[in-house]
Each structure stands twice: as C-alpha cells, then as structure tokens.
XYZ file of C-alpha atoms in Angstrom:
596
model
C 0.000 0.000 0.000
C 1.531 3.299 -1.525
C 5.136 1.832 -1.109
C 8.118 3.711 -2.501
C 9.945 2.495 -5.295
C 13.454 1.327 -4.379
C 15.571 4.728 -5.559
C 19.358 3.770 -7.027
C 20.837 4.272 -3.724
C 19.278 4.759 -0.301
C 20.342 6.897 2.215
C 22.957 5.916 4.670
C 21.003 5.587 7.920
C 24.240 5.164 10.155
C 27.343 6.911 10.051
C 30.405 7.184 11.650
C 32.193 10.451 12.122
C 35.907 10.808 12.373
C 37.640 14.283 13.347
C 40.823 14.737 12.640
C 42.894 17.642 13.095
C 42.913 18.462 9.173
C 39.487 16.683 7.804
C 36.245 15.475 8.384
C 35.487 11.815 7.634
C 31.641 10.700 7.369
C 31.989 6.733 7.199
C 29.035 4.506 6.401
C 28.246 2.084 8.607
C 24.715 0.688 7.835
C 26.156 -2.547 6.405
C 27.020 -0.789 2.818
C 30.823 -0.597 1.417
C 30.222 3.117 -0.396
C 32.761 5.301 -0.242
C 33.455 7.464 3.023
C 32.769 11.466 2.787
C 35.667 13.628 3.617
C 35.683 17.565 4.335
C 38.843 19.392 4.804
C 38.867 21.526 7.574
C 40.957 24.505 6.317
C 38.590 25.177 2.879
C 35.813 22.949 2.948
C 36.573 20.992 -0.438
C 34.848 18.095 -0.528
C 35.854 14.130 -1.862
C 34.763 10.979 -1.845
C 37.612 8.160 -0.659
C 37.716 4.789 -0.235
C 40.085 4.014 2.590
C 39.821 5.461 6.054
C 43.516 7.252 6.446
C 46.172 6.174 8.849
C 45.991 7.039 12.781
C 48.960 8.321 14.649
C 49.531 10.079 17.709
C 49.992 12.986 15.916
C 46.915 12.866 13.889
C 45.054 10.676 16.446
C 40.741 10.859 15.641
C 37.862 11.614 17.391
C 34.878 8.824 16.937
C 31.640 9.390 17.008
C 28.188 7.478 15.237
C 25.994 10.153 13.349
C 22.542 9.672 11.480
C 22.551 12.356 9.432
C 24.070 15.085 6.933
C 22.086 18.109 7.374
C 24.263 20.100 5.223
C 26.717 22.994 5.015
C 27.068 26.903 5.113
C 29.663 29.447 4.399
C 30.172 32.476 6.076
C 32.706 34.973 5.547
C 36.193 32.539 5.793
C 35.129 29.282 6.799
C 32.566 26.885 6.051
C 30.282 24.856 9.011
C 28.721 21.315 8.397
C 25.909 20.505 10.509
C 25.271 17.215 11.232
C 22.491 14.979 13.473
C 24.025 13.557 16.631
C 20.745 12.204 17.802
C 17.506 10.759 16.721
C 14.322 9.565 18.519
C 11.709 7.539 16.355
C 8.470 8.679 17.127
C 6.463 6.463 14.980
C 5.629 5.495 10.674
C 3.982 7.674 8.191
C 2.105 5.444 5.432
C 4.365 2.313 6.918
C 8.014 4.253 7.468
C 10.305 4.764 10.066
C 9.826 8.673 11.337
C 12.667 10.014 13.455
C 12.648 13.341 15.427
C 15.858 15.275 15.768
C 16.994 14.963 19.123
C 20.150 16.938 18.661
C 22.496 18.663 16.175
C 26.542 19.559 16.288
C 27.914 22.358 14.112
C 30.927 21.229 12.634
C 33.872 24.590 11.407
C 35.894 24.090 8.533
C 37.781 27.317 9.454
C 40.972 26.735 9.668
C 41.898 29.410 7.066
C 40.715 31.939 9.584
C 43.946 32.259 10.661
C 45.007 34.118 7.306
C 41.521 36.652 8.022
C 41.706 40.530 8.868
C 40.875 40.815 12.128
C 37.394 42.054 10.699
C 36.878 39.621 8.994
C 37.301 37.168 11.979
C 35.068 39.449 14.216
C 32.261 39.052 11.730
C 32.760 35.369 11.707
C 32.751 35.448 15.169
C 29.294 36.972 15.255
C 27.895 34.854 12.490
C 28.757 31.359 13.658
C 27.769 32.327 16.738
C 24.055 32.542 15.111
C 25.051 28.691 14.394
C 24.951 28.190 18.008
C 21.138 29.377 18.297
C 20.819 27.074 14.940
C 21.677 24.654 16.456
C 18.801 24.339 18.735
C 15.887 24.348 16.253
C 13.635 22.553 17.409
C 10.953 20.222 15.632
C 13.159 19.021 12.983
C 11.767 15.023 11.334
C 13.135 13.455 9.048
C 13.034 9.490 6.992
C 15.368 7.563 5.594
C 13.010 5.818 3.332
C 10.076 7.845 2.546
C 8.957 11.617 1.353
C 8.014 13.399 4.384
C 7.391 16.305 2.480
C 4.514 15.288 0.537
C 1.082 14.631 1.237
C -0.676 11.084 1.474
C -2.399 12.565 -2.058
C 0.605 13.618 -3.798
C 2.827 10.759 -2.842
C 0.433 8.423 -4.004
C -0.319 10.370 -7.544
C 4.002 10.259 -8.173
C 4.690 8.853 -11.289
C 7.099 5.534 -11.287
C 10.135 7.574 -12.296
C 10.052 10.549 -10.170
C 9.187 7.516 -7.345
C 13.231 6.511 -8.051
C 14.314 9.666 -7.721
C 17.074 10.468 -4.700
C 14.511 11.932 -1.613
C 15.636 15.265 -1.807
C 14.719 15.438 -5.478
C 11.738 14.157 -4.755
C 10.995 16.887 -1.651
C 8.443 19.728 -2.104
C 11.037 22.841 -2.266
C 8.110 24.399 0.061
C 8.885 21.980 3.123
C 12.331 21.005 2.895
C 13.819 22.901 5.595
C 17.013 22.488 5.056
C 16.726 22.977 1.341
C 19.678 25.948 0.974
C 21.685 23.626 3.369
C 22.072 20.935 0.829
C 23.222 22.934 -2.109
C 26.782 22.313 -1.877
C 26.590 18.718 -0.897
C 24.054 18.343 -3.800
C 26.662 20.492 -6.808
C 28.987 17.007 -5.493
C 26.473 14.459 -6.007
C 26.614 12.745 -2.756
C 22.739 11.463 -2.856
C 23.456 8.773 -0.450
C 24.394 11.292 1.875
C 21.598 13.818 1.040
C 19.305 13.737 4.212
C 15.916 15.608 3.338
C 14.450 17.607 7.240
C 10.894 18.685 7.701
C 10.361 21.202 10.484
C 6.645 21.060 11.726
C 5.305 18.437 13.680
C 4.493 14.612 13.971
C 2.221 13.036 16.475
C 1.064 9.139 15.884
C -1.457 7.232 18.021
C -3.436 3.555 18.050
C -6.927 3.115 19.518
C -9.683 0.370 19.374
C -13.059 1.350 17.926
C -15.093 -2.481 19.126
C -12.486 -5.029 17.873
C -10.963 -3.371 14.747
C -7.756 -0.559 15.084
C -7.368 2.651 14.022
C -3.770 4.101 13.562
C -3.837 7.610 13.335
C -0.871 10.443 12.272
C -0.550 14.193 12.178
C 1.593 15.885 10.772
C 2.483 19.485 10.287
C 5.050 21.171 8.049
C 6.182 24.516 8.280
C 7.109 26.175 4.739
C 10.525 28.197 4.599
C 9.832 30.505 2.156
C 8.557 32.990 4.985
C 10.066 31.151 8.202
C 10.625 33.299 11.382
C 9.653 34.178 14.535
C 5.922 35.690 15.851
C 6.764 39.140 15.492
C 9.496 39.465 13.488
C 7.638 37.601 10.858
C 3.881 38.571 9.964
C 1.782 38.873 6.927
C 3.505 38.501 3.430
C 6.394 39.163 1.720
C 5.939 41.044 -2.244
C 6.115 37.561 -3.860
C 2.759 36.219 -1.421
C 4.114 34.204 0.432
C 3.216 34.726 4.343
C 4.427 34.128 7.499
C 3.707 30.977 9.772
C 2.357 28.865 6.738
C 1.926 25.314 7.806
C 0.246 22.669 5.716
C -0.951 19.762 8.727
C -2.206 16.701 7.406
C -4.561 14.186 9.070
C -4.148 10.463 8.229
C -6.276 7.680 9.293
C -5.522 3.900 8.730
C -8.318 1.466 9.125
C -8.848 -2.264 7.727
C -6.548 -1.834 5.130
C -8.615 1.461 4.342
C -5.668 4.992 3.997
C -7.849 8.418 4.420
C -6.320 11.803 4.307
C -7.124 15.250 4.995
C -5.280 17.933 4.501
C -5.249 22.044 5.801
C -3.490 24.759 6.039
C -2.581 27.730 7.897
C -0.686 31.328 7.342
C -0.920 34.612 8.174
C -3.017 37.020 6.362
C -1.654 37.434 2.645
C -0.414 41.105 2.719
C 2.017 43.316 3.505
C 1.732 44.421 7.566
C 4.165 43.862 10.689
C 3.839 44.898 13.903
C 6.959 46.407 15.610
C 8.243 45.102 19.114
C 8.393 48.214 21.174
C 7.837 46.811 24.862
C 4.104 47.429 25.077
C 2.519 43.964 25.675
C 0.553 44.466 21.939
C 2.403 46.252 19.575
C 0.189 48.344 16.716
C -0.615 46.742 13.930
C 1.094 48.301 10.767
C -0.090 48.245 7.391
C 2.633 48.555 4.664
C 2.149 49.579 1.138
C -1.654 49.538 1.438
C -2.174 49.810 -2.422
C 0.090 46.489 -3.110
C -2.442 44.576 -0.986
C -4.753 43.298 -3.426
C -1.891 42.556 -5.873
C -0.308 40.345 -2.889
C -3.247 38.259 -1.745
C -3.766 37.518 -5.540
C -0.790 36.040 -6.106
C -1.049 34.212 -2.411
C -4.274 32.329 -3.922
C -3.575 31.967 -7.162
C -0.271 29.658 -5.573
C -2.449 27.710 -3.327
C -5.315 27.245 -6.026
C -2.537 25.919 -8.613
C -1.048 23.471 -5.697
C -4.219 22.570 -3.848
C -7.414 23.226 -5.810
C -10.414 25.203 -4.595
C -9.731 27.739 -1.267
C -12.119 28.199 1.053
C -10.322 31.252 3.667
C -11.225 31.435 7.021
C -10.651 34.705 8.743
C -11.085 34.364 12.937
C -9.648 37.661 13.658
C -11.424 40.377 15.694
C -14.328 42.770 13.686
C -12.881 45.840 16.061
C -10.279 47.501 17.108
C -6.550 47.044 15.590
C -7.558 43.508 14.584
C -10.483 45.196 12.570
C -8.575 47.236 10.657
C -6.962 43.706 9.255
C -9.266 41.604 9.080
C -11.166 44.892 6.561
C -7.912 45.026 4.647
C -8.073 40.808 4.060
C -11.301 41.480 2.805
C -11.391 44.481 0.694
C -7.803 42.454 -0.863
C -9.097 39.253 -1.624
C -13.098 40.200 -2.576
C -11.783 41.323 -6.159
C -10.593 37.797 -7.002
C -13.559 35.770 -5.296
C -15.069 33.074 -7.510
C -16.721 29.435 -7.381
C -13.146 28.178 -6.245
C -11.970 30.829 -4.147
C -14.571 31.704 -0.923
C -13.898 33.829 2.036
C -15.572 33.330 5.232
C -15.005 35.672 8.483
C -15.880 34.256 11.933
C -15.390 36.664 15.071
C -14.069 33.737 17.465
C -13.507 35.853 20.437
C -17.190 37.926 19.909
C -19.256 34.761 18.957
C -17.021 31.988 21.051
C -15.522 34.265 23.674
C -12.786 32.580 25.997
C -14.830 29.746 26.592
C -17.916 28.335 24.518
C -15.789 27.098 21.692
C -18.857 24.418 21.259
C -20.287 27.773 18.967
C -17.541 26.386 16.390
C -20.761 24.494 15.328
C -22.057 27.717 13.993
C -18.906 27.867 11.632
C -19.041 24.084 11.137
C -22.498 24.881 8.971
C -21.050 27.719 6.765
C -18.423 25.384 5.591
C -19.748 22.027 5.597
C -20.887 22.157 1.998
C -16.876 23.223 1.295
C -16.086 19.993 2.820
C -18.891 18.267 1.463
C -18.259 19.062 -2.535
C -13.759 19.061 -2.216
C -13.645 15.921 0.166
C -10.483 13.665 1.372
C -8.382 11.167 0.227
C -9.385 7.931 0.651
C -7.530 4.586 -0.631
C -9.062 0.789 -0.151
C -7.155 -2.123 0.638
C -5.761 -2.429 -3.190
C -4.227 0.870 -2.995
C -6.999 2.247 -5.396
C -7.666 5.618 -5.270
C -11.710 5.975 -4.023
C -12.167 9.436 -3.260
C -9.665 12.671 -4.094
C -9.546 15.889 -2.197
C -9.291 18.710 -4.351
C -9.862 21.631 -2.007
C -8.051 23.100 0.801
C -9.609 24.923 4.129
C -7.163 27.524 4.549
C -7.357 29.631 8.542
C -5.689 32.266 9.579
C -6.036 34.431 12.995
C -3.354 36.950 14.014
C -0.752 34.745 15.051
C -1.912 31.449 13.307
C -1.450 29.606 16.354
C -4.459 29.781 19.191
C -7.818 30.104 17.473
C -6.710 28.550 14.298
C -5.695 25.300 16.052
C -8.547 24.831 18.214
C -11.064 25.554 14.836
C -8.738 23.043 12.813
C -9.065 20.516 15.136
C -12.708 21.000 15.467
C -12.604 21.099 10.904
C -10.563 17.496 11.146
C -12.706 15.988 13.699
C -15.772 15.794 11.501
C -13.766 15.137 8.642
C -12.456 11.907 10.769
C -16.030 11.489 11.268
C -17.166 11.627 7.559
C -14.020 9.191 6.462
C -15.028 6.345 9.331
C -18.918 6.207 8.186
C -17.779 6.355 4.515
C -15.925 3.351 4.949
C -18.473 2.011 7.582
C -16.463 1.631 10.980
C -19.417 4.043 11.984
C -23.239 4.794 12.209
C -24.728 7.507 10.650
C -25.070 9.343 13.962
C -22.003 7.813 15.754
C -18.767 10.333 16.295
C -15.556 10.443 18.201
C -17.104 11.167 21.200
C -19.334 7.820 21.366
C -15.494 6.023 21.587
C -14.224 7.488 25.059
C -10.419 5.918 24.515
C -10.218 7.271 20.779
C -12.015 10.755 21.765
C -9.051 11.569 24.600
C -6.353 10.338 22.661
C -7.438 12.664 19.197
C -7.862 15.607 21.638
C -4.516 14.939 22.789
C -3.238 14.638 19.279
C -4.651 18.058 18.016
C -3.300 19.596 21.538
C 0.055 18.737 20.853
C 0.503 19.418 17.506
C -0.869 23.176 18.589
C 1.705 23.325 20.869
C 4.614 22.295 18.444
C 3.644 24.548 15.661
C 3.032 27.554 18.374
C 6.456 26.860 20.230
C 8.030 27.176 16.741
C 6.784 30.564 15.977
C 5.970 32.026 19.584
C 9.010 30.383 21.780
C 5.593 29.153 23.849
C 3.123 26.449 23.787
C -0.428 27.286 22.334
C -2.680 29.094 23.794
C -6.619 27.793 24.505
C -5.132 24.010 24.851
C -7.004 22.902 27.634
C -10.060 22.961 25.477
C -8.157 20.571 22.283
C -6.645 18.621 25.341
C -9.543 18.673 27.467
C -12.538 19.198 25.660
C -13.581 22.521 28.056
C -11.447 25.298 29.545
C -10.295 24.670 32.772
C -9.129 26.349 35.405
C -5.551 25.566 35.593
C -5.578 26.335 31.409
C -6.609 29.874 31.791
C -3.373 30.068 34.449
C -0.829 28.527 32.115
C -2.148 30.959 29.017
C -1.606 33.892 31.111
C 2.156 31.949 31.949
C 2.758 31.993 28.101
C 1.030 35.200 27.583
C 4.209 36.462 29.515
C 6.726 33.951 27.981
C 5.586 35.338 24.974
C 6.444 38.539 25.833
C 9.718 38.112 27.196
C 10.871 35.715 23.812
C 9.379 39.176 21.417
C 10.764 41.183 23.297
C 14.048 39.795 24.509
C 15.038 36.834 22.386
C 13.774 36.715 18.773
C 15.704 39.319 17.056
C 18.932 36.790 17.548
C 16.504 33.565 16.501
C 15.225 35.599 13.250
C 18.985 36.377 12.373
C 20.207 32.515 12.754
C 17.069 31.827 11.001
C 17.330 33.968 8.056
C 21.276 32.604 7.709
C 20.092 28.992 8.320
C 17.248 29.311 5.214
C 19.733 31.279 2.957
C 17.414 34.119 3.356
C 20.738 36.297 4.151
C 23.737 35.223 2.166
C 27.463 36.394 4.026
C 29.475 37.771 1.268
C 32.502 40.052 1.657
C 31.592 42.087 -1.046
C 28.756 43.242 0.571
C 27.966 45.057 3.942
C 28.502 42.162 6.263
C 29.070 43.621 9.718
C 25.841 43.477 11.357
C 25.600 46.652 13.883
C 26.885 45.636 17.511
C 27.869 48.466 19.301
C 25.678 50.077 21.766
C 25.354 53.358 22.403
C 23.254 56.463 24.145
C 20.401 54.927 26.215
C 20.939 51.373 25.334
C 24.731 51.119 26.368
C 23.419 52.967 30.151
C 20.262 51.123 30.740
C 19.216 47.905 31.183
C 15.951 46.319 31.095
C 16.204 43.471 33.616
C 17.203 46.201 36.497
C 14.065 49.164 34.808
C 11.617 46.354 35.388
C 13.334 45.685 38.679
C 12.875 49.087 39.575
C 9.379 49.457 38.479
C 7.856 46.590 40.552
C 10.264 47.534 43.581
C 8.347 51.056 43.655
C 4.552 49.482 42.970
C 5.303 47.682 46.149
C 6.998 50.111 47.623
C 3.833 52.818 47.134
C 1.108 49.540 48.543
C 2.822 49.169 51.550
C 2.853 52.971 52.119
C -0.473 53.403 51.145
C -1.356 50.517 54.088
C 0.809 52.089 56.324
C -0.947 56.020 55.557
C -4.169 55.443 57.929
C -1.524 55.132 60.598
C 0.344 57.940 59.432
C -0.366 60.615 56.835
C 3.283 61.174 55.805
C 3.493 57.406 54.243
C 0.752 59.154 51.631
C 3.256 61.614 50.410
C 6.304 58.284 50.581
C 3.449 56.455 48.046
C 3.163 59.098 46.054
C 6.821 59.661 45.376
C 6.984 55.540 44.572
C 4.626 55.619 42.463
C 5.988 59.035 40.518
C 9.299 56.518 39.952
C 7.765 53.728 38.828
C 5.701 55.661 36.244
C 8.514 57.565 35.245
C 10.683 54.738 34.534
C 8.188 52.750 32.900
C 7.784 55.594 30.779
C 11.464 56.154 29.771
C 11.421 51.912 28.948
C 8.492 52.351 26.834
C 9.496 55.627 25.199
C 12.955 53.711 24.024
C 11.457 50.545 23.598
C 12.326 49.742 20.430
C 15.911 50.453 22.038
C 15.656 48.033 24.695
C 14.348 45.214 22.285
C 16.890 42.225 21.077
C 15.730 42.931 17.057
C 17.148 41.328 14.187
C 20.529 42.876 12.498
C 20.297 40.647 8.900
C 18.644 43.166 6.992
C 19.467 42.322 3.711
C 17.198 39.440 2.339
C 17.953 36.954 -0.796
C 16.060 37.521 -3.459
C-alpha cells in the first residue's frame, strides 16, 4: 500500500564520524561498502575516498556514530557542516520509520581563519555564533526511506520515475527545511548522503473502535519561504508568500482502508508587521496599502494551482486594531472571489468568547458544503484511489497559532467522522465522542501538535489548549495561558531578534558575502549602552510595592501618603522612559538584507 519504489541508492542511515585535526570523515556504517565522505577543515573541499587514512599520535581521531548530513554553510572565511548527533523515532507515516531530531553539532571548517583581517574574523565570530542558536531548532523530522514532504495525495499520484528519484529530489522545495543547506553537498552528487528535514510536527497514536484498530498520524510542516519568529515575521512578503504557513495533514488507517485530509494555515496574505516596542501588543502596521490586493492575488492563485479550490477562514477580531486587518483581508481578496476561491469571516472571540468554543458548530455549517463538494483522500485495501480531495480549508487568525488550532481541530474531527462512516467503521449518527479511549487520545493529538507549531513561531506552547486537550477550559488552562502570555512577551521582546537572524542565515534568506555590507551593527550606544531592562523592570515593581505598603501604612500615618506618592511618581517615570525607548531596549534582528 503506496510503497516507494526502491531509488538507485538509499540513504545511509548510520554513520560514523571521524575528526581529525585536518578533515572530516563521514563513514558509512549501515552494512554498505560506499565510499566514506571527507571535508577538509581549512577550505571545505569536498571528496569521496575509499580508505579510512592512517591514525597516529599525531593525527590521532575523534569517533563518534551520526545519522545524518544536514548540510553545510559558508560564512565569511570558513565553512560549518551541521550534522544529526541524535535521533528519537516517534512512529511510521504510510508504513516508514519517522525520526525526530533529538540533537544537532555544528561542525567549522575554518581553519583558514587564521590568514583573516581581524574584521573579517570578528564578523565570523558573530555569524557562527548565530550557528549556536541554529543549532537548537527545534521540531526538525526526518526518513530515511520515505517523502516526508509530501502529502498522502501527492505521494500516491508520483509517477514511477520521479518515485526513483534520490529523496531530496523528490521533496516539495516548500517543506524542505534544510533545502539551501544541501546545495553544496548536492553540486557534489553525494545522494546517499543527502538527508531531506521537515520542520513542523508529527504526532502518531493507536486506539480500538469495538475489535478493529485505528492508527492515526498528524503531521504538520512549516514552509521556509517565509520562516521566522511571531513578530518578526507577519503577513507577506511582495512575492505572497506569508508568514507561519503550515500545511498539517490528518491520516487515518483502518482495515486496510488509507484516508487523508489535509489544511493549512498562514498569516493574512499582505504586507503588515507589527513592531516590538515593549508594550505587551504592539500596533498593527499596514505597509504599502495599495500592493495589498496585488499580494493576496498572487497568495491564492499559488495555493489554487497546488491545492485546488480555497475556502479562507478569517477568525480575527471585527474591532479595534484587529479590525482594521481583518477589513484590509477582505477588501484584498473580494476582487478575485469566484466558485473556487470563498472567504468566510468568523469573530471567534465575539461569537465563542474565551470559553464556549462548542459555537464552532455555527462555523461548522457555513463550511460544511466546502467539505462536502472538495472531500479527502481515501484509498481501499488495493491501494486504489476511491475518493480525491481537491480543495483546501485555509485559517488564519493573528498569530496562526491559538484560534486557528482549536477551529482546525474541530474542521478534522468531523472530517475523521465523515471518512469512518464512509468506509463504515461508523453509524450515521455515531462520532468520536461515542469512543471514550479514541475521543481523549485525538484531543490529545490536536493539543500537541498546537503546541509544536506555536512553540516554533511564539518560543511558547499554544494558547486555549485545555479545550483541544480537554474538551472545556479549565481552570488551571486559563493560568498557564496567562504563563505563556508572559513567555511570549519576554521571547518578542528579549530573544527573537537573535533567533530571526540565525534563522534567516540557516534558510539562505541572508547570504554572508565580503563584497557586501557584512558587519551586522553591535555596538551600543546612548540609552541602550546605560540602561538595562532586567534592572528598569526591577525598579518598576520595587516602587509598585513600595507605594502599597505605604499606602497601608498612611491610615496610621499621613506622611506614608506623600512616601506612596513619590513611589509611584518613579515607577511611572521609569516605565515611561522603557516604553518611550522601547524599540531600544528590544533584542531585534541585524540581517537586513534578504535573498532575493
């Protein structure tokens, strides 16, 4: 059932690593007698051998076992490999092996830095050391055997000779997240060593509906085309492609039976941002107002050509700042509106507030002829193809994350619903709910793939997940959004500049080159080389506690009125000076040159 064809050579799925003081060697060790990799550490040139070279004392190795080539990236002297130095298999997609990266080392082929201005070797300094951030991506899969990049639908429709294709030829450009990485390995032709990555998510479970099994997998993946950070990256870029796009793609397995469902997320399709500046919600900004209909066109008119008919949900607010974009989505996109192109907006927080997200019902009924007329994928025990989707729900709130997951879970559960009576594991009025077991594990599911995709893009996990987890809001829930309300906050604020940089370098969205301006700006100076924000916050809450405990103390004695009022004067005035230089205070990103 949908097996891949054997390719000309597989992928090495162990490897050894020796460092020696001059080169790299990447041995396999899967049981194959291929030819070792070798990297020289002083200018990266790269050659295939066939013996490992002689040990001495003097050129004495370090061993370790690998299980993967990421791939490689130059900077201003040297050149880094990245490899995987640990994997975790957290379960099969369509029958395959699916391993999570556990962790990643960055490997320098600097050596010639020794020959480097001393410029050049600060800048170096500062860019590998965005390597080191790299280096901690999280929610990085990858296969040794099968595409993780396409869908059920698309996999299965591959023709026989794209099928023996090397994976990474294979790979949807879109989802191949380390697609930039792989360009010099691939100019070598070192296919065997070619290791396609997926970031997004993958969550597997098995549950018993009366005697019979159902396997179930979701899986997200993130596109790179517009990868960043919450606010660092919003909206689109000129080209349409937006910000926090993530196709996730529901498969069930039943009696032989293989039923997909596919969505898909991203922010809305023009051009806006909204600025860090220390305020807990930044104003939205709308750039080049006049471009926007030109951008969402060219946004639809790519997911029409990849996915079929697109059916946008809009969840954001009808008022205030939120307004103003969701008005702008749909003054943009009204122009182009047709029998395959339909635009719905919901007003979760007005009609579901924070915690009657059963009302997702009332949304349920606007698009259930959508779902209805475009459908799933759905395969029978042969492999034959019984049903096709051929349309794609596409949601969007402000961050893509909160809202969005909770109403695609709620989308996906009826789907699930439709695909099990189809294929008639249930009744015409039995659902998810009637199977206790299979209900809390699919909650689960949905809950944390919401929490991967939104610690990806927000540093945090998702918002409103007691009620995918749970079923309700719940106490303890509200507490732990208000705890990553604040993380949040902190990560904007304080940490994502640096992740957008290492991000940008990582995707080849910033290419070093010595020709061009390649010192980021580093020095500090005026108000951001005196202040710091740890000690103004510091201050701030010292003096609100300061003028409470004076104001208690005041009925005693009348002079602790005038000792809260000069408190409180401090703490507003310092809060005021942080927000006024906010922007200042921020960590923000220093790439500012993108690849076009």
């Amino acid at each position: 059932m949908m097996e891949r064809a054997e390719s000309c050579q597989k992928l090495y799925t162990r490897l050894r690593l020796w460092e020696f003081p001059d080169e790299y060697l990447i041995e396999p060790t899967d049981g194959s007698s291929a030819s070792s990799l070798s990297i020289n550490r002083v200018d990266a040139s790269i050659k295939l051998v066939d013996a490992i070279p002689e040990c001495s004392s003097v050129r004495a190795p370090k061993i370790q076992t690998i299980f993967g080539v990421v791939g490689m990236l130059k900077l201003v002297a040297g050149s880094y490999l990245i490899v995987i130095m640990e994997r975790e298999c957290v379960g099969s997609y369509l029958g395959h092996p699916i391993f999570k990266v556990i962790s990643m080392k960055i490997l320098p082929c600097d050596h010639s830095l020794k020959d480097s201005s001393a410029e050049q070797k600060r800048v170096e300094s500062e860019f590998s050391g965005l390597l080191k951030v790299a280096e901690r991506t999280v929610g990085l899969f990858f296969s040794y055997d099968t595409n993780l990049t396409l869908s059920a639908q698309r996999l299965n429709d591959l023709g026989d000779e794209s099928k023996l294709l090397p994976l990474w030829r294979q790979a949807e450009p879109r989802f191949l997240w380390n697609n930039y990485m792989l360009e010099v390995l691939i100019d070598h032709k070192l296919d065997p060593f070619l290791l396609p990555v997926v970031q997004g998510s993958f969550h597997n479970f098995q549950a018993a509906i009366g005697k019979d099994i159902i396997d179930i997998t979701l899986i997200g993946r993130r596109c790179s085309r517009r990868n960043g950070t919450r606010m660092w990256r919003r909206g689109a870029d000129p080209d349409g492609y937006v910000a926090n796009f993530v196709e996730t793609e529901q498969i069930a397995q039943m009696n032989g039976f293989v039923a997909s469902f596919v969505q898909v997320r991203g922010s809305m399709p023009f051009l806006w941002e909204q600025i860090v500046d220390l305020t807990y919600k930044p104003k939205f900004e709308i750039v080049k107002p006049e471009e926007a209909p030109r951008v969402a066109e060219r946004h639809f008119l790519d997911l029409r050509k990849k996915y079929g008919a697109v059916l946008a949900i809009d969840l954001v607010n009808t008022t205030g700042d939120e307004g103003r974009l969701s008005a702008k989505f749909a003054s943009s996109v009204e122009p182009i509106l047709n029998d395959d192109l339909r635009y719905i907006h919901f007003d979760f927080h007005k009609i579901c507030g924070h915690v009657h997200f059963e009302r997702l019902a009332f949304l349920y009924d606007q698009i259930a002829d959508f779902l209805e007329k475009n459908g799933y994928l759905l395969l029978n025990d042969k492999g034959e193809k019984m049903k096709e989707q051929h349309g794609i729900v596409r949601t969007n709130c402000i961050d893509c994350l909160d809202r969005t997951n909770v109403t695609q879970s709620m989308i996906a559960r009826k789907v699930l619903e439709l695909q099990l009576r189809r294929i008639g594991v249930f009744a015409a009025e039995e659902t998810i709910r009637s199977h206790p077991n299979l209900d809390e594990k699919y909650k689960i599911l949905w809950a944390n793939h919401g929490d991967d995709v939104s610690i990806q893009y927000s540093g945090t996990p998702a918002l409103k997940g007691d009620f995918v987890r749970f079923g309700k809001r719940t106490v303890q829930g509200i507490l732990n959004d208000f705890y990553n309300a604040l993380g949040r906050y902190y990560f904007n604020n304080f940490a994502d500049g640096t992740k957008q940089d290492a991000i940008d370098l990582l995707q080849g969205h910033y290419i070093v080159s010595v020709s061009r301006d390649i010192t980021p700006p580093s020095q500090k100076g005026g108000l951001e080389s005196m202040a710091n924000f740890p000690a103004a916050l510091g201050v701030v809450s010292l003096g609100l506690f300061l003028t409470i405990l004076s104001l208690g103390q005041a009925r005693y004695d009348l002079r602790h009125l005038i000792f809260a009022a000069l408190w409180a004067a401090i703490s507003v005035g310092v809060a005021a000076v942080v927000k006024a230089n906010g922007r200042i205070f921020c960590n923000r990103p220093r790439l500012h040159k993108p690849r076009r």
